[in-house]
Tab-separated table of C-alpha atoms in Angstrom:
chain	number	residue	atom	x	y	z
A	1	UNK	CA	102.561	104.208	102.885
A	2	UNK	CA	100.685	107.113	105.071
A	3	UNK	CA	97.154	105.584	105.371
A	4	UNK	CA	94.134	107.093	105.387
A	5	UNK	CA	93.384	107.037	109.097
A	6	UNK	CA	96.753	108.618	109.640
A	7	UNK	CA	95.870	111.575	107.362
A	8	UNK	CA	92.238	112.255	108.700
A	9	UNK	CA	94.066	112.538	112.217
A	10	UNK	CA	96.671	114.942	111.615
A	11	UNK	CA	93.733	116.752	109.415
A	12	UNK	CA	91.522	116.701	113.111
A	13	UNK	CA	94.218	119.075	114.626
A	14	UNK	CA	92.074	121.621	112.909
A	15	UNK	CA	89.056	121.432	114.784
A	16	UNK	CA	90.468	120.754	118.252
A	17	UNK	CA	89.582	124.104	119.700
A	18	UNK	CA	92.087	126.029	122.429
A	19	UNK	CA	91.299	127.629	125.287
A	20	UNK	CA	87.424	127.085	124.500
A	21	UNK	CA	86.885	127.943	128.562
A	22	UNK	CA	87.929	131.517	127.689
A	23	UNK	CA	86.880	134.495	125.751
A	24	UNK	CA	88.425	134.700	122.736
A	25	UNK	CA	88.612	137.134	119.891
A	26	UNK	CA	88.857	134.453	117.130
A	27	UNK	CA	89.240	130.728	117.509
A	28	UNK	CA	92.695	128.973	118.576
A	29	UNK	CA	93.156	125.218	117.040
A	30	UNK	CA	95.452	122.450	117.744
A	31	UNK	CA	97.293	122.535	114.738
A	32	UNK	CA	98.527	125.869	114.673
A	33	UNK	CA	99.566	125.520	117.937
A	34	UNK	CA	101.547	122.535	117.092
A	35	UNK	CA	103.230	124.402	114.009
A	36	UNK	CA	104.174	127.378	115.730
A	37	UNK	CA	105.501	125.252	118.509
A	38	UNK	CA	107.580	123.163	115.786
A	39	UNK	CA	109.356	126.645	114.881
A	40	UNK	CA	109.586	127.962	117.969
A	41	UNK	CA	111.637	124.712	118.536
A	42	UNK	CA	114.019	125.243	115.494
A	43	UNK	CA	114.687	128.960	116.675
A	44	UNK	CA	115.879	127.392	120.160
A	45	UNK	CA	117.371	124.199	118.914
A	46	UNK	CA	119.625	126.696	116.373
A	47	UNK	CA	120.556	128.736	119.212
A	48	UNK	CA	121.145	125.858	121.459
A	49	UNK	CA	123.845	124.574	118.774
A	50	UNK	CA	125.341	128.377	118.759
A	51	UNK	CA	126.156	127.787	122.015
A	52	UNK	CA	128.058	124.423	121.106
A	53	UNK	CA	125.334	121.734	122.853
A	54	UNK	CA	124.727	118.865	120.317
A	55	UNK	CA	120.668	118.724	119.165
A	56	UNK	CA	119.877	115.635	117.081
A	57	UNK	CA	117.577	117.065	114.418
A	58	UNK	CA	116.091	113.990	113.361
A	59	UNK	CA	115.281	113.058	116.866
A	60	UNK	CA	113.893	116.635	117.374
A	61	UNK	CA	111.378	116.487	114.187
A	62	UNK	CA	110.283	113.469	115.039
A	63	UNK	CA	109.847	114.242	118.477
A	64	UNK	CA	107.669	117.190	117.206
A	65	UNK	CA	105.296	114.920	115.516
A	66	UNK	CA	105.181	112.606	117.852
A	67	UNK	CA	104.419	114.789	120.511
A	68	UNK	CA	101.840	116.105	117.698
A	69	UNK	CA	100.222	112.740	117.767
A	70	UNK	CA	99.939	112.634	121.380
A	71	UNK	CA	98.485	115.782	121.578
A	72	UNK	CA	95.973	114.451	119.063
A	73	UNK	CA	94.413	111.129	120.447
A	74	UNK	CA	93.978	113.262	124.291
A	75	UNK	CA	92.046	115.879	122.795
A	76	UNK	CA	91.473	119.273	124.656
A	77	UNK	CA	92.556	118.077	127.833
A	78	UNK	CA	92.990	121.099	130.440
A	79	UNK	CA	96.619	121.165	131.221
A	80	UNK	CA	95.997	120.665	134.986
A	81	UNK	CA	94.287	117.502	133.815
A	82	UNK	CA	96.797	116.293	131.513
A	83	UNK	CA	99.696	116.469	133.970
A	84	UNK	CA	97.310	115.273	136.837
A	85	UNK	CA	96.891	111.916	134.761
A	86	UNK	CA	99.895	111.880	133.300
A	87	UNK	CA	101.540	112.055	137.125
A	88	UNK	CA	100.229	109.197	138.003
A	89	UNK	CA	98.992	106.892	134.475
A	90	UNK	CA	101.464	107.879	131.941
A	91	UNK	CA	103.242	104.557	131.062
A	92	UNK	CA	99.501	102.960	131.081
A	93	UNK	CA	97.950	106.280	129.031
A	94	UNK	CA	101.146	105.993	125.979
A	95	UNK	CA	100.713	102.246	125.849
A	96	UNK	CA	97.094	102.822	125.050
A	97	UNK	CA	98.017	106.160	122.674
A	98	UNK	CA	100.259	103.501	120.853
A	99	UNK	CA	98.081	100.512	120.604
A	100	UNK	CA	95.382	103.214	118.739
A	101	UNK	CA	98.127	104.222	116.569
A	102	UNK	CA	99.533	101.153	115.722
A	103	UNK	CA	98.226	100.329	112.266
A	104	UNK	CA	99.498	103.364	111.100
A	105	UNK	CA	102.248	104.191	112.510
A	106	UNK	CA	103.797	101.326	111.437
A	107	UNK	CA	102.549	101.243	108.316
A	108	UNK	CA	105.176	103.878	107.596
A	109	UNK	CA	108.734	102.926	106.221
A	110	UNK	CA	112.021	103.847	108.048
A	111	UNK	CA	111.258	102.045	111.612
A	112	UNK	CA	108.980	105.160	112.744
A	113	UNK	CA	106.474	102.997	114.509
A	114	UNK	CA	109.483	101.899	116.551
A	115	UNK	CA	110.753	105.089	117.566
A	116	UNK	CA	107.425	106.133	118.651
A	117	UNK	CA	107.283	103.491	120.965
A	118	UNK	CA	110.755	104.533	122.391
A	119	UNK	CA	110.036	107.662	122.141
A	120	UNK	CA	106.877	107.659	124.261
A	121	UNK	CA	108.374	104.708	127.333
A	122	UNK	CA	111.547	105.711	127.260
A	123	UNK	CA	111.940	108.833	128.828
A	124	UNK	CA	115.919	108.732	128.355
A	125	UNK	CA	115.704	109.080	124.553
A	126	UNK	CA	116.202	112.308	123.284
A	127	UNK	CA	116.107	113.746	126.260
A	128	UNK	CA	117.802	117.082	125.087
A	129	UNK	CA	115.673	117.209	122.394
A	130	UNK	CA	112.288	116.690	124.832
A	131	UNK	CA	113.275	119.234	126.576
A	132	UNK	CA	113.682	121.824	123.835
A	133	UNK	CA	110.096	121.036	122.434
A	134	UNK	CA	108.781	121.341	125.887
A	135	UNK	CA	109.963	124.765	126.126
A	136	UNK	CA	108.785	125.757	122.742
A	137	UNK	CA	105.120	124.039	123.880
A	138	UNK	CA	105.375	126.853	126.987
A	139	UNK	CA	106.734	129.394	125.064
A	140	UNK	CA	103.739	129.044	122.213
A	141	UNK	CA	101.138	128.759	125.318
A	142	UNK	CA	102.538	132.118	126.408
A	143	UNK	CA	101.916	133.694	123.162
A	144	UNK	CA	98.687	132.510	123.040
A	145	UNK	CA	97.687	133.765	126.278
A	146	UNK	CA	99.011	136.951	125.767
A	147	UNK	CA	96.560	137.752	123.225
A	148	UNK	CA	93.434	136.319	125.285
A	149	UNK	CA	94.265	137.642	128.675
A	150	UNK	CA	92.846	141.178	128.076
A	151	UNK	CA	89.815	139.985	127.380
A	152	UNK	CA	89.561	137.559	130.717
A	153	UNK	CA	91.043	140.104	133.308
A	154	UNK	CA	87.405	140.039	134.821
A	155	UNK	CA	87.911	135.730	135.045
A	156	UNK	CA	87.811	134.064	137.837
A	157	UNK	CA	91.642	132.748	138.236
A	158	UNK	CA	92.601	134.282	135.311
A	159	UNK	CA	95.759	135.557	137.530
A	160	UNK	CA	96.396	132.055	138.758
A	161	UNK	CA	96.532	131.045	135.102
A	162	UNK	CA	98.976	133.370	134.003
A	163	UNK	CA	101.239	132.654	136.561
A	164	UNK	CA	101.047	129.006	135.872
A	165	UNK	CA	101.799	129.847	132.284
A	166	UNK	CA	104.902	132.311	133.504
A	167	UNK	CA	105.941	129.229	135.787
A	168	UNK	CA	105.799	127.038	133.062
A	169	UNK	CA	108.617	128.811	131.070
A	170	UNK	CA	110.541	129.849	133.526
A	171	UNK	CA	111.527	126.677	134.420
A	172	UNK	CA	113.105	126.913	130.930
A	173	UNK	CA	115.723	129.550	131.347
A	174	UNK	CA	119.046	127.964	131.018
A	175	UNK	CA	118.491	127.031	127.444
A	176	UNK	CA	120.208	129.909	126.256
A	177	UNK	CA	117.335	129.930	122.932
A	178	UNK	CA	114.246	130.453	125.127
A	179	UNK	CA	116.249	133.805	127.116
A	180	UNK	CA	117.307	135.145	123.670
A	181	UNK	CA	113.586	134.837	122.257
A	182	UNK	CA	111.907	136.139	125.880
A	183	UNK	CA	114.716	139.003	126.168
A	184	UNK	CA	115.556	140.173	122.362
A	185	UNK	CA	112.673	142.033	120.967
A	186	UNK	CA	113.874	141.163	117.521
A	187	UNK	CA	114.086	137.600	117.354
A	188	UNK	CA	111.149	137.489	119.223
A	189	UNK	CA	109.510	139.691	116.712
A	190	UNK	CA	110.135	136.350	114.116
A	191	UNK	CA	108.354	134.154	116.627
A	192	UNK	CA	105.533	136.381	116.746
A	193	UNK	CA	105.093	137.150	112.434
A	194	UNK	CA	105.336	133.549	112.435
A	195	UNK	CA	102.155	133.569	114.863
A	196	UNK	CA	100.378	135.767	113.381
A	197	UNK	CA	100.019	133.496	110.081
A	198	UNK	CA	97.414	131.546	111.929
A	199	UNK	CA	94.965	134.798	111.201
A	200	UNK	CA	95.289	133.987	107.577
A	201	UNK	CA	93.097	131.532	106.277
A	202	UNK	CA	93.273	129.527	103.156
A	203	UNK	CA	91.072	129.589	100.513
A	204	UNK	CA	89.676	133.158	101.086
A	205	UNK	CA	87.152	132.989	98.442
A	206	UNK	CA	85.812	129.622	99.744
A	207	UNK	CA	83.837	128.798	102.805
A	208	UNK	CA	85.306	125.329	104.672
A	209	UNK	CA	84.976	123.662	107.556
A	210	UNK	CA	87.916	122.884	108.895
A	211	UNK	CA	89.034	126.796	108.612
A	212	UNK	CA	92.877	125.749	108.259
A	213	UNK	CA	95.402	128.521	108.227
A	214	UNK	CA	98.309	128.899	107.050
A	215	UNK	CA	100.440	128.711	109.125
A	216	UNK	CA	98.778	124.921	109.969
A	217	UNK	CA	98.861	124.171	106.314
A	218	UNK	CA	102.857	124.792	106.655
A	219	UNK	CA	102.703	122.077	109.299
A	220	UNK	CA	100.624	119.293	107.099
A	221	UNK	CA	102.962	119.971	104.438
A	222	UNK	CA	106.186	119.218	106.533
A	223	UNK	CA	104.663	116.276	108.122
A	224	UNK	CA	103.861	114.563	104.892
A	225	UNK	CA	107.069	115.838	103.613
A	226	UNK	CA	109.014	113.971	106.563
A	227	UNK	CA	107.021	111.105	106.034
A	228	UNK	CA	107.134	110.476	102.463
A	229	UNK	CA	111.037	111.163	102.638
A	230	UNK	CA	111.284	107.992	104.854
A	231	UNK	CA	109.117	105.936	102.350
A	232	UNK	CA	111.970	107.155	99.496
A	233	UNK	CA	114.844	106.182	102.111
A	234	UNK	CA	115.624	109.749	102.178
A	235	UNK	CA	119.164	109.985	104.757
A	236	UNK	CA	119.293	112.565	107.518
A	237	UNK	CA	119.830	115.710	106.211
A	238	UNK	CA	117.667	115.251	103.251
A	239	UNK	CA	114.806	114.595	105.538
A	240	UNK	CA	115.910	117.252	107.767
A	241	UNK	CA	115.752	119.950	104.483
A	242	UNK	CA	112.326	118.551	103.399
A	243	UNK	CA	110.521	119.133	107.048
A	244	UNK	CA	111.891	122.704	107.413
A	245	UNK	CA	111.496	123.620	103.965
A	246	UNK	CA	107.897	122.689	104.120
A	247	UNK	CA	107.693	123.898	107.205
A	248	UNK	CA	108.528	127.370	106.083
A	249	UNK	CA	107.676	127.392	102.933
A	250	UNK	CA	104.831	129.849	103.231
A	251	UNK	CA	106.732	132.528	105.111
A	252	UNK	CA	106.786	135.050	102.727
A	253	UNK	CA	103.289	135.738	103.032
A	254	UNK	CA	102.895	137.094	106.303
A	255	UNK	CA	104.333	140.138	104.205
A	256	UNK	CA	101.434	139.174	100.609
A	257	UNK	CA	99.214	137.552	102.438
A	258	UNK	CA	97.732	134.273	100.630
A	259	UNK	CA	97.244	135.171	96.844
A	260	UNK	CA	95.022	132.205	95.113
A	261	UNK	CA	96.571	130.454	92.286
A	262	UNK	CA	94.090	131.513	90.019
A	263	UNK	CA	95.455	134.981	89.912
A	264	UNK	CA	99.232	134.109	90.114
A	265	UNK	CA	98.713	132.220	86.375
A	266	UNK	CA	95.945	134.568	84.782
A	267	UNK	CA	98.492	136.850	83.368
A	268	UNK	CA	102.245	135.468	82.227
A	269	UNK	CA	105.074	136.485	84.126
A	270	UNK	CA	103.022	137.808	87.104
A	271	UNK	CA	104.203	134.822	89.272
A	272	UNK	CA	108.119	136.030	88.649
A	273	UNK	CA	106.901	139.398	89.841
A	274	UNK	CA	105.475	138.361	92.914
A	275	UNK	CA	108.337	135.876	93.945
A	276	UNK	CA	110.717	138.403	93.231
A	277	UNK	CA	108.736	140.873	95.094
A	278	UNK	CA	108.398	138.243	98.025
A	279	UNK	CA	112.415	137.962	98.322
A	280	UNK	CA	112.963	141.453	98.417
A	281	UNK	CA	110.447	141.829	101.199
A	282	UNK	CA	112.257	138.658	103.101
A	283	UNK	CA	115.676	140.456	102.751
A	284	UNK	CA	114.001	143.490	104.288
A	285	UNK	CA	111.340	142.057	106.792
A	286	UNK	CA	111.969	138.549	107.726
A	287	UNK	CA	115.953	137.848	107.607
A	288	UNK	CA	116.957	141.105	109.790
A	289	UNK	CA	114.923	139.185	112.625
A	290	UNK	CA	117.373	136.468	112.856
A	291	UNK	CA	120.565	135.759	113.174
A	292	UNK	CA	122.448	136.457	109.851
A	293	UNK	CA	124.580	133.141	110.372
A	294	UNK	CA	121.137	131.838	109.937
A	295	UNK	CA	120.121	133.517	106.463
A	296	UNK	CA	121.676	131.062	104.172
A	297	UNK	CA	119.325	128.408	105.052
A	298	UNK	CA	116.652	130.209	105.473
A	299	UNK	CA	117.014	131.205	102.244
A	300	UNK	CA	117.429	128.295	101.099
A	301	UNK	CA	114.346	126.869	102.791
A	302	UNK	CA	112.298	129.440	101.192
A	303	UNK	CA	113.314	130.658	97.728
A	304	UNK	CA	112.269	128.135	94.710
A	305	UNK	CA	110.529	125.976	97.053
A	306	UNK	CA	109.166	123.582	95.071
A	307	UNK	CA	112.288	122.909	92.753
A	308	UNK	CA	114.592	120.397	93.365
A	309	UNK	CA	118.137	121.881	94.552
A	310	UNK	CA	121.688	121.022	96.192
A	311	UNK	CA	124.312	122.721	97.677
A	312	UNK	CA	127.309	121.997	94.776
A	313	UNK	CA	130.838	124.660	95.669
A	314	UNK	CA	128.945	126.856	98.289
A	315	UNK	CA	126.125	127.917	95.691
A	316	UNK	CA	122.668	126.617	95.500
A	317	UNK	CA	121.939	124.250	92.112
A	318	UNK	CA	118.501	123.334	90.800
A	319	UNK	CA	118.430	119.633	89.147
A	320	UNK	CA	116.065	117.301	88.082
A	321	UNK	CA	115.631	114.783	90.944
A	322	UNK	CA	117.173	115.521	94.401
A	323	UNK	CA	116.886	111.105	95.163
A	324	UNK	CA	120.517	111.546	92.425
A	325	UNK	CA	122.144	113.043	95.076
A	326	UNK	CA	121.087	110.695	98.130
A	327	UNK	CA	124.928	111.853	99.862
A	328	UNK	CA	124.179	114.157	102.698
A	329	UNK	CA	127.376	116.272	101.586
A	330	UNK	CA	124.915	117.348	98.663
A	331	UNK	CA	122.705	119.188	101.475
A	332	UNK	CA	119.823	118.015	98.710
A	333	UNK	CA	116.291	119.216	98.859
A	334	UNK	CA	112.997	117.841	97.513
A	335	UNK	CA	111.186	120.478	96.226
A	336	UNK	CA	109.151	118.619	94.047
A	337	UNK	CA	108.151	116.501	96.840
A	338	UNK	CA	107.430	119.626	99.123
A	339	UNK	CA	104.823	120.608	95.670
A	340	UNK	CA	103.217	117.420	95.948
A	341	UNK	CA	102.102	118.018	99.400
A	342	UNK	CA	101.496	121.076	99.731
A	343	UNK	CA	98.909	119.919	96.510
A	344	UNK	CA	97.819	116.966	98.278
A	345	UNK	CA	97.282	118.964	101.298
A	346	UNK	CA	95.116	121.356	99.660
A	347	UNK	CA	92.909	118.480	97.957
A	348	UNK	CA	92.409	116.950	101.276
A	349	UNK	CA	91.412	120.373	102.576
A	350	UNK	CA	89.269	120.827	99.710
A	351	UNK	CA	87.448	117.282	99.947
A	352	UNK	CA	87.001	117.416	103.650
A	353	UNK	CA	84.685	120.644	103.188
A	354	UNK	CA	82.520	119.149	100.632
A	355	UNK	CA	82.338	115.981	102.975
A	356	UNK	CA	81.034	118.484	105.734
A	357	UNK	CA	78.510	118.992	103.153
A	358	UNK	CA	79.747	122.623	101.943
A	359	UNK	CA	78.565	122.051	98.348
A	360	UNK	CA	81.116	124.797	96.867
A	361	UNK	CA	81.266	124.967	92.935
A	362	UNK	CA	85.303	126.585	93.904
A	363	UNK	CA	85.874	123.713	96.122
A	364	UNK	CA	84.389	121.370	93.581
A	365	UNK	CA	86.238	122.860	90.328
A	366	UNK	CA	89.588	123.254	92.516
A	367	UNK	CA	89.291	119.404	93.790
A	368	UNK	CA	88.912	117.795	90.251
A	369	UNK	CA	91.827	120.485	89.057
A	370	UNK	CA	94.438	119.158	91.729
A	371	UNK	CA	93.365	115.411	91.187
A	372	UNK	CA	93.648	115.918	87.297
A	373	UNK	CA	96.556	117.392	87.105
A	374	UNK	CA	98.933	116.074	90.273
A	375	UNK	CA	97.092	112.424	90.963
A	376	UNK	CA	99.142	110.974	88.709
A	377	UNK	CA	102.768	111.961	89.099
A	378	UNK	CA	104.839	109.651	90.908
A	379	UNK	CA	108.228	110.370	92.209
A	380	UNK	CA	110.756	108.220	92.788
A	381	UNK	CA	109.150	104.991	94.158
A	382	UNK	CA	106.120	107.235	95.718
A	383	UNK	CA	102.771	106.609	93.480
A	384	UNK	CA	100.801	109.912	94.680
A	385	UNK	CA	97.444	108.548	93.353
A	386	UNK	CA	96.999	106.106	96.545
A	387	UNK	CA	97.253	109.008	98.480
A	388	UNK	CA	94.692	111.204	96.011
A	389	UNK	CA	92.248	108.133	95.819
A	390	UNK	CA	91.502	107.950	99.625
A	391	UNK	CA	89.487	111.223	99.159
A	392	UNK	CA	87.684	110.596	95.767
C-alpha cells in the first residue's frame, strides 16, 4: 500500500517554487509543471503513434512519475546545475535518489520499486518513451518562460536563457508531436488551456497553504489512480484508462472554472445541468483543438468520470465494478476509483492546511465530511481508511 511518506512527497511538489530567481507575476510550482508536462507527453506520444512509431504507454506513465519523483528528492536545482552534476555523478546521484525512496517505492504492489531502479540505471529502457517526456519537460519550460520573459527583458542573461530554453526543444524536432504542437496554432491552443488551469486554485473560499491548483490536483489524482490500480492487479490498459482519466478529469473547467460541491448539491438536479452544460462546452471548446480521431477517448476520459464504464459493441456501458471486466478487450475504467482519489486528494489537501496551522472552520467541516462519508468504502481488495487514517 502507498505509505504515508510517499504521499507527503508527491504532496511537496506544491511548494517547490519555479523560477524563484525571476520576476514573476504569480508563483510557478513543481507540480503543475509536472502535470502539464504529463499531458504535453500524451499529446506527442498520440501523435507519435499517428505516425506508426510504437510508444509503450505503461512504460511512458510510469516514466512520468518516475521522472516526477526525481524531480522531487533534487529540489529546485537550476537546470545548468542539474545537468552539470548529472554529467558527471548521475549513476552515483539515482543510486542515492533510490536508496531514499526505497521503503516506499517498494512498498507498492506490481514490481514498481523494480522498474524504478531500471528505469533510473538503465538508460536503454524505454528509451523512446524518455525521450518523449524529455521533450514534453522542454516544451512545458517553454511555456513557462513565455509568460515570465516580459517581465525579465531588463535581466541580466535573460537572452542567454531563452536561447537555452529554444535550444532545448529544438533538439526535439523530429518527433513529429512536438512540430505539430510548436507549428499548429490549434493543437497548441489545447496545450496552452490545459496550462492555464494552474491559475485556478482549489478551494476558493478557503485559505491553504499548499495553494494547489487544479490542474496539480489532476496530477495527484492520476498518480494515486495508477498506483492503487497496481495494488488491485489492474492489467495494462485498465491502468492506462485510470491515469488519463484522472489525469483529465477536471478539463471541463477551464471553460466553469472550479464550482465547490456545496453548490453543485444545494439544489436537485443542478449537478445534471452543469455536466450537461460542461459537455456541450467540450464539444464546442476543447475537442475542435484536437485531432477528431482523438475525441472518442477523450470523451471517454472525461464524461461520467467517476462511474465505472467499458467499452461493450463500440458504445460506452456503465456497470457496477470495472475489476468484473479485468480483460483489456473490455477497455474498462475505474471511475469509482478515480472518486476515491480525487476525495482522498482533497482530504489530504484539506489536512495539510490545518497542519500549517490555518485553523479554517471550511477546512475543518469539509475534512470530517470527506472522512465520514468516503473513509470507509473499500473497493475491491483496497481498504481506503489506511489511506484516510494517516492524516487524522
Amino acid at each position: 500500500m502507498i505509505t504515508k511518506d510517499l504521499i507527503l512527497r508527491i504532496f511537496s511538489a506544491a511548494n517547490i517554487l519555479r523560477w524563484n530567481d525571476h520576476i514573476r507575476p504569480f508563483d510557478f510550482f513543481e507540480l503543475d509543471k509536472q502535470a502539464h508536462k504529463m499531458i504535453i507527453a500524451y499529446i506527442v506520444a498520440k501523435f507519435e503513434e499517428e505516425d506508426g512509431k510504437s510508444v509503450d504507454w505503461i512504460k511512458l506513465i510510469e516514466g512520468g512519475i518516475f521522472e516526477f519523483f526525481q524531480r522531487i528528492m533534487l529540489t529546485d536545482l537550476k537546470p545548468e546545475v542539474f545537468h552539470e552534476i548529472m554529467s558527471k555523478k548521475e549513476q552515483e546521484l539515482n543510486r542515492w535518489i533510490i536508496e531514499n525512496l526505497n521503503d516506499d517505492l517498494f512498498a507498492l504492489n506490481g514490481g514498481f520499486g523494480e522498474r524504478y531502479s531500471k528505469y533510473l540505471l538503465d538508460y536503454s529502457y524505454a528509451k523512446q518513451e524518455r525521450r518523449i517526456l524529455s521533450a514534453a519537460h522542454c516544451l512545458s519550460t517553454k511555456w513557462e518562460f513565455g509568460i515570465i520573459y516580459p517581465w525579465n527583458s531588463m535581466i541580466y542573461d535573460i537572452e542567454k536563457t531563452k536561447q537555452k530554453v529554444d535550444d532545448s526543444l529544438a533538439s526535439f524536432d523530429d518527433l513529429s508531436g512536438i512540430r505539430k504542437l510548436v507549428f499548429n496554432r490549434k493543437y497548441y491552443g489545447f496545450l496552452d488551456l490545459c496550462g492555464q488551469l494552474r491559475f485556478q486554485q482549489r478551494w476558493a473560499q478557503a485559505f491553504r497553504i499548499p495553494k494547489t491548483s487544479v490542474l496539480g490536483h489532476m496530477l495527484t489524482v492520476a498518480i494515486f489512480s495508477y498506483l492503487l490500480s497496481m495494488e488491485m492487479n489492474a492489467l495494462g490498459k485498465r491502468r492506462y484508462n485510470n491515469f488519463y482519466s484522472a489525469l483529465f478529469h477536471d478539463l471541463p473547467e477551464i471553460l466553469t472554472k472550479d464550482i465547490v460541491s456545496p453548490v453543485k448539491s444545494s439544489i436537485s438536479g443542478l449537478e445534471d445541468i452543469i455536466k450537461q452544460y460542461e459537455r456541450k462546452q467540450v464539444d464546442e471548446k476543447i475537442l475542435p483543438l484536437i485531432p477528431p480521431s482523438w475525441h472518442t477517448e477523450m470523451k471517454y476520459f472525461i464524461e461520467d468520470e467517476f462511474s465505472d464504464k467499458i467499452i461493450e459493441n463500440n458504445n460506452v456501458k456503465k456497470v457496477d465494478n470495472a475489476a468484473k471486466f479485468a480483460d483489456n478487450k473490455y477497455n474498462a475504467v475505474d471511475g469509482s476509483l478515480i472518486e476515491m482519489c480525487d476525495k482522498l486528494c482533497a482530504y489530504i489537501e484539506a489536512s495539510m492546511a490545518l497542519e500549517y496551522g490555518i485553523k479554517s472552520s471550511i477546512l475543518i467541516k469539509s475534512k470530517q465530511k470527506l472522512y465520514d462519508k468516503y473513509a470507509k468504502i473499500k473497493k475491491n481488495n483496497l481498504d481506503f481508511k489506511q489511506l484516510f487514517d494517516y492524516f487524522c
